[in-house]
Tab-separated table of C-alpha atoms and ligand atoms in Angstrom:
chain	number	residue	atom	x	y	z
A	1	MET	CA	180.128	112.055	124.012
A	2	ARG	CA	177.207	111.687	122.359
A	3	TRP	CA	175.288	109.041	123.915
A	4	PRO	CA	172.725	109.342	125.666
A	5	PRO	CA	172.116	112.108	123.410
A	6	PRO	CA	171.297	115.419	125.078
A	7	ILE	CA	167.495	115.075	126.968
A	8	SER	CA	166.984	118.386	125.015
A	9	HIS	CA	166.965	116.677	121.446
A	10	ARG	CA	164.978	113.814	122.422
A	11	ARG	CA	162.280	116.021	124.248
A	12	ARG	CA	161.632	118.412	121.352
A	13	PRO	CA	159.641	116.756	118.979
A	14	PHE	CA	157.337	115.131	121.902
A	15	LEU	CA	156.893	119.056	122.885
A	16	LEU	CA	155.598	119.982	119.568
A	17	LEU	CA	153.616	117.267	119.191
A	18	VAL	CA	152.153	118.157	122.921
A	19	LEU	CA	151.521	121.587	121.166
A	20	LEU	CA	150.614	120.792	117.996
A	21	VAL	CA	147.851	118.409	119.796
A	22	ALA	CA	146.580	121.382	122.209
A	23	LEU	CA	146.347	123.552	118.709
A	24	TYR	CA	144.455	121.805	117.052
A	25	SER	CA	142.201	120.460	120.028
A	26	ILE	CA	141.619	123.706	121.530
A	27	PRO	CA	139.142	125.369	118.773
A	28	GLY	CA	137.715	121.286	117.939
A	29	ALA	CA	136.892	120.910	121.743
A	30	PHE	CA	135.191	124.200	121.947
A	31	SER	CA	133.740	125.229	118.434
A	32	LEU	CA	130.091	124.449	117.941
A	33	ARG	CA	129.467	122.605	114.673
A	34	HIS	CA	125.898	124.331	114.104
A	35	VAL	CA	124.029	123.617	110.620
A	36	THR	CA	121.856	126.018	108.888
A	37	LEU	CA	120.076	125.796	105.931
A	38	ASN	CA	120.986	127.584	103.197
A	39	THR	CA	119.171	126.562	99.730
A	40	VAL	CA	116.254	124.353	99.478
A	41	GLU	CA	114.155	123.786	96.912
A	42	ILE	CA	111.482	121.106	96.840
A	43	PHE	CA	110.382	119.458	93.211
A	44	THR	CA	107.395	117.389	94.179
A	45	THR	CA	104.664	117.556	97.294
A	46	HIS	CA	103.424	114.514	98.326
A	47	GLU	CA	99.664	115.863	99.281
A	48	TRP	CA	97.428	116.090	96.748
A	49	PHE	CA	95.849	119.085	97.988
A	50	GLY	CA	96.313	121.767	100.099
A	51	LYS	CA	100.037	123.282	100.985
A	52	PRO	CA	102.792	120.894	102.308
A	53	THR	CA	104.084	121.447	106.170
A	54	VAL	CA	107.999	120.181	105.220
A	55	TYR	CA	110.294	119.727	108.393
A	56	PHE	CA	113.741	118.459	109.207
A	57	ARG	CA	114.205	116.096	111.656
A	58	CYS	CA	117.504	114.601	113.076
A	59	ASN	CA	116.999	111.061	114.398
A	60	GLY	CA	115.899	111.345	117.759
A	61	GLU	CA	115.816	114.984	118.318
A	62	ASN	CA	113.051	117.829	117.514
A	63	LYS	CA	111.423	118.473	114.094
A	64	THR	CA	112.366	121.564	112.245
A	65	ASN	CA	109.549	123.232	110.273
A	66	LEU	CA	110.604	124.867	107.320
A	67	PRO	CA	107.090	126.952	107.581
A	68	ASP	CA	107.915	129.096	104.321
A	69	VAL	CA	108.792	126.385	102.225
A	70	LYS	CA	105.386	125.550	100.214
A	71	GLU	CA	105.897	125.366	96.887
A	72	ALA	CA	107.767	122.858	94.394
A	73	HIS	CA	110.053	124.068	92.091
A	74	MET	CA	111.020	127.595	93.543
A	75	LEU	CA	114.116	128.290	95.099
A	76	TYR	CA	114.357	129.257	98.993
A	77	ALA	CA	117.047	131.250	100.500
A	78	PHE	CA	117.857	131.846	103.613
A	79	LYS	CA	120.121	134.260	105.945
A	80	GLY	CA	121.097	131.400	108.667
A	81	GLU	CA	118.833	133.548	111.337
A	82	GLU	CA	115.341	132.213	111.161
A	83	SER	CA	113.688	131.933	114.208
A	84	TRP	CA	114.166	128.049	113.663
A	85	GLN	CA	117.796	127.679	112.611
A	86	PRO	CA	119.987	126.208	112.770
A	87	LEU	CA	119.088	122.864	111.623
A	88	ALA	CA	121.258	120.630	114.050
A	89	GLU	CA	124.046	120.167	115.626
A	90	LEU	CA	126.988	117.857	114.260
A	91	PRO	CA	129.206	116.219	117.136
A	92	GLU	CA	132.800	116.226	115.619
A	93	LYS	CA	133.907	112.482	114.846
A	94	LYS	CA	130.077	111.474	114.171
A	95	CYS	CA	127.362	111.588	111.947
A	96	LYS	CA	123.546	112.399	112.583
A	97	ARG	CA	121.195	110.576	110.294
A	98	CYS	CA	118.687	112.967	109.177
A	99	GLY	CA	116.182	113.752	106.697
A	100	LEU	CA	113.858	115.859	105.229
A	101	TYR	CA	110.213	115.174	105.510
A	102	GLU	CA	106.572	115.932	104.625
A	103	GLU	CA	103.897	115.823	107.284
A	104	ASP	CA	101.069	114.159	106.242
A	105	ALA	CA	97.466	114.147	108.128
A	106	PHE	CA	96.291	111.002	107.403
A	107	LYS	CA	99.545	108.611	107.101
A	108	PRO	CA	103.371	108.744	108.467
A	109	ALA	CA	105.549	111.656	107.018
A	110	ASP	CA	106.686	111.331	102.979
A	111	VAL	CA	110.104	111.155	103.013
A	112	PHE	CA	111.966	113.638	101.131
A	113	ASP	CA	115.068	111.892	101.873
A	114	GLU	CA	116.850	110.419	104.793
A	115	TRP	CA	121.078	110.464	104.810
A	116	GLU	CA	124.076	110.682	106.929
A	117	MET	CA	125.367	114.404	107.714
A	118	CYS	CA	128.942	114.415	108.730
A	119	SER	CA	131.103	116.929	109.785
A	120	SER	CA	133.470	116.033	107.090
A	121	ASP	CA	131.186	115.704	104.160
A	122	PHE	CA	131.123	119.893	104.355
A	123	LYS	CA	133.632	121.322	101.980
A	124	ASP	CA	134.718	125.048	103.105
A	125	GLY	CA	132.065	124.851	105.600
A	126	LYS	CA	128.984	123.639	102.686
A	127	TYR	CA	127.450	120.648	102.093
A	128	THR	CA	125.192	120.116	99.482
A	129	ARG	CA	122.415	117.381	99.056
A	130	PHE	CA	120.909	116.421	95.908
A	131	LYS	CA	117.863	113.844	95.234
A	132	GLU	CA	116.418	113.958	91.950
A	133	ASN	CA	112.773	114.571	91.950
A	134	GLN	CA	112.199	115.079	95.443
A	135	PHE	CA	114.681	118.398	96.355
A	136	ASN	CA	118.142	120.140	96.521
A	137	ALA	CA	119.400	121.430	99.340
A	138	THR	CA	122.380	122.994	101.085
A	139	PHE	CA	123.706	123.522	104.215
A	140	LEU	CA	126.369	125.352	105.479
A	141	CYS	CA	128.704	124.302	109.044
A	142	PRO	CA	131.663	126.636	108.863
A	143	ASN	CA	133.127	125.106	111.908
A	144	CYS	CA	132.956	121.517	110.467
A	145	THR	CA	135.889	122.128	108.385
A	146	ALA	CA	137.698	124.998	109.776
A	147	SER	CA	138.526	122.591	113.156
A	148	ALA	CA	137.392	119.487	112.939
A	149	GLY	CA	137.280	119.128	109.217
A	150	ASP	CA	139.724	116.758	106.917
A	151	HIS	CA	142.461	119.036	106.845
A	152	GLY	CA	143.113	119.890	110.490
A	153	ASN	CA	143.539	115.797	111.031
A	154	GLY	CA	145.578	114.746	107.808
A	155	GLU	CA	148.273	117.493	108.986
A	156	HIS	CA	147.651	116.226	112.445
A	157	SER	CA	148.536	112.688	111.893
A	158	SER	CA	150.994	112.884	109.238
A	159	GLU	CA	152.800	115.173	112.218
A	160	VAL	CA	152.086	111.893	114.166
A	161	GLU	CA	153.493	110.133	111.291
A	162	THR	CA	156.786	112.075	111.240
A	163	ASN	CA	157.359	111.650	114.792
A	164	LYS	CA	157.413	107.746	114.447
A	165	ALA	CA	159.498	107.849	111.500
A	166	SER	CA	161.724	110.035	113.442
A	167	VAL	CA	162.425	107.297	116.367
A	168	PRO	CA	164.620	105.164	114.067
A	169	VAL	CA	166.189	107.773	112.420
A	170	ILE	CA	167.603	108.726	115.757
A	171	ILE	CA	168.176	105.454	116.540
A	172	VAL	CA	170.485	104.720	113.884
A	173	VAL	CA	172.498	108.512	114.307
A	174	SER	CA	172.588	107.800	118.343
A	175	VAL	CA	174.195	103.900	116.958
A	176	LEU	CA	176.612	105.711	114.813
A	177	ALA	CA	177.896	108.547	116.358
A	178	SER	CA	178.222	105.685	119.639
A	179	VAL	CA	179.776	103.645	116.975
A	180	LEU	CA	182.158	106.865	116.322
A	181	VAL	CA	182.729	107.757	120.240
A	182	ILE	CA	184.371	104.132	120.278
A	183	ILE	CA	186.503	104.400	116.853
A	184	ALA	CA	187.930	107.357	118.319
A	185	LEU	CA	189.042	105.848	121.386
A	186	PHE	CA	190.041	103.348	120.204
A	187	GLY	CA	191.870	104.822	117.331
A	188	GLY	CA	193.612	107.487	119.968
A	189	TYR	CA	194.706	104.607	122.881
A	190	LYS	CA	196.178	102.703	120.173
A	191	TYR	CA	198.542	106.014	118.713
A	192	TRP	CA	199.170	106.911	122.506
A	193	GLN	CA	200.675	103.220	122.512
A	194	LYS	CA	202.402	103.709	119.339
A	195	LYS	CA	204.145	106.787	121.135
A	196	LYS	CA	204.943	105.403	123.950
A	197	ARG	CA	206.320	102.346	122.086
A	198	GLU	CA	208.713	105.267	120.334
A	199	ARG	CA	209.888	107.250	123.124
A	200	ASP	CA	210.502	103.826	124.453
A	201	HIS	CA	212.949	103.244	122.132
A	202	ALA	CA	213.942	106.170	121.588
A	203	ARG	CA	215.131	105.682	124.987
A	204	PHE	CA	216.421	102.656	124.921
A	205	LEU	CA	218.422	104.150	121.784
A	206	LYS	CA	219.843	106.815	123.413
A	207	LEU	CA	221.110	104.029	125.818
A	208	PHE	CA	222.533	102.452	123.677
A	209	GLU	CA	224.195	105.049	122.165
A	210	GLU	CA	225.622	106.411	125.458
A	211	GLY	CA	226.887	102.323	125.769
A	212	ASP	CA	228.651	103.301	122.606
A	213	ASP	CA	230.408	105.806	123.912
A	214	LEU	CA	231.297	104.309	126.936
A	215	GLU	CA	232.421	101.615	124.434
A	216	ASP	CA	234.372	104.124	122.328
A	217	GLU	CA	235.935	105.434	125.448
A	218	LEU	CA	237.202	102.210	126.545
A	219	GLY	CA	238.227	101.447	123.143
A	220	LEU	CA	240.108	104.683	122.589
A	221	SER	CA	241.587	103.903	126.174
A	222	ASN	CA	243.002	100.167	124.950
A	223	GLU	CA	244.510	101.197	121.826
A	224	PHE	CA	246.449	103.951	123.625
B	1	NAG	C1	131.556	128.135	115.878
B	1	NAG	O1	132.447	127.962	117.056
B	1	NAG	C2	132.465	128.883	117.867
B	1	NAG	C3	133.000	128.624	118.806
B	1	NAG	O2	134.534	128.310	118.324
B	1	NAG	C4	130.818	130.030	118.341
B	1	NAG	O3	130.878	130.878	119.064
B	1	NAG	C5	130.535	129.970	116.778
B	1	NAG	O4	128.955	130.103	117.086
B	1	NAG	C6	130.612	128.293	115.683
B	1	NAG	N1	129.400	128.991	114.499
B	1	NAG	C7	128.864	127.896	114.162
B	1	NAG	C8	127.877	128.521	112.869
B	1	NAG	O5	128.042	127.227	114.813
B	2	NAG	C1	112.510	118.962	121.864
B	2	NAG	O1	111.279	120.038	122.196
B	2	NAG	C2	110.912	119.753	123.790
B	2	NAG	C3	109.961	120.683	124.149
B	2	NAG	O2	109.185	121.492	123.006
B	2	NAG	C4	111.810	120.666	124.538
B	2	NAG	O3	111.998	120.893	126.096
B	2	NAG	C5	113.296	119.737	124.102
B	2	NAG	O4	114.334	120.795	124.292
B	2	NAG	C6	113.816	119.838	122.883
B	2	NAG	N1	114.905	119.556	122.575
B	2	NAG	C7	116.306	119.568	121.766
B	2	NAG	C8	116.885	118.906	121.765
B	2	NAG	O5	115.843	121.035	121.026
B	3	NAG	C1	121.075	122.760	93.815
B	3	NAG	O1	121.142	124.005	94.290
B	3	NAG	C2	122.585	124.749	93.867
B	3	NAG	C3	122.382	126.126	95.238
B	3	NAG	O2	120.885	126.899	94.513
B	3	NAG	C4	122.819	124.527	92.950
B	3	NAG	O3	124.577	125.636	92.705
B	3	NAG	C5	122.991	123.486	92.676
B	3	NAG	O4	123.426	123.795	90.939
B	3	NAG	C6	122.143	122.694	92.342
B	3	NAG	N1	121.662	121.111	92.060
B	3	NAG	C7	120.914	120.807	91.408
B	3	NAG	C8	121.465	119.178	90.805
B	3	NAG	O5	119.885	121.257	91.137
């Protein structure tokens, strides 16, 4: 009997899903998405005289001064291990509003740019932010794409979709299987009935023949 389907068949996609969720969520939950500054080049300084004080800050967090960045039109490259690194830590599914600013002695800071920094923006762990006449910077975040990037999530959701898709398939197959079983049982019953009828008929004919034999005997006895 195929109905109900064996437990192991119904459990298998579920166990697979649990395994996948575990595989994807363990590195996602425990990896640190630290963002470091890789390169930066500023195209302007907002001060008329003296060296600029450039800093990076995410909304509600502390400033990070970039002590080396003093000249415009000069490319600064960093190793990611400097005393002021990393610049920020990103949550898995939420962006942070961050910006690059220049300290100003007399008025609020000058803004190079402010933007939403998101884990999903990092391609192969790298993200470039360019603003015309202001700056060009590249940021690194190896764990942003490695564990919680679009790739992992995409596979995960497609896995969920295939599981969803297989539910109707399982239902259809089960219904078909049970219909086949019913047809087979009905056919078997009909066959048994037919056989029984034939057997009864044969027995009846045999009785008849025996009757004939008796009649023959009687007939013979009448003739003589
Ligand atoms: C990435 O995550 C691992 C833990 O899973 C951590 O040890 C490592 O420091 C993180 N790297 C960065 C650059 O955040
Ligand atoms: C911000 O700076 C203050 C004072 O230096 C420090 O106590 C605090 O831990 C810092 N916060 C973060 C998120 O680094
Ligand atoms: C920004 O800087 C990166 C790294 O130096 C470079 O590859 C890229 O071409 C620059 N982009 C622009 C628009 O200048």
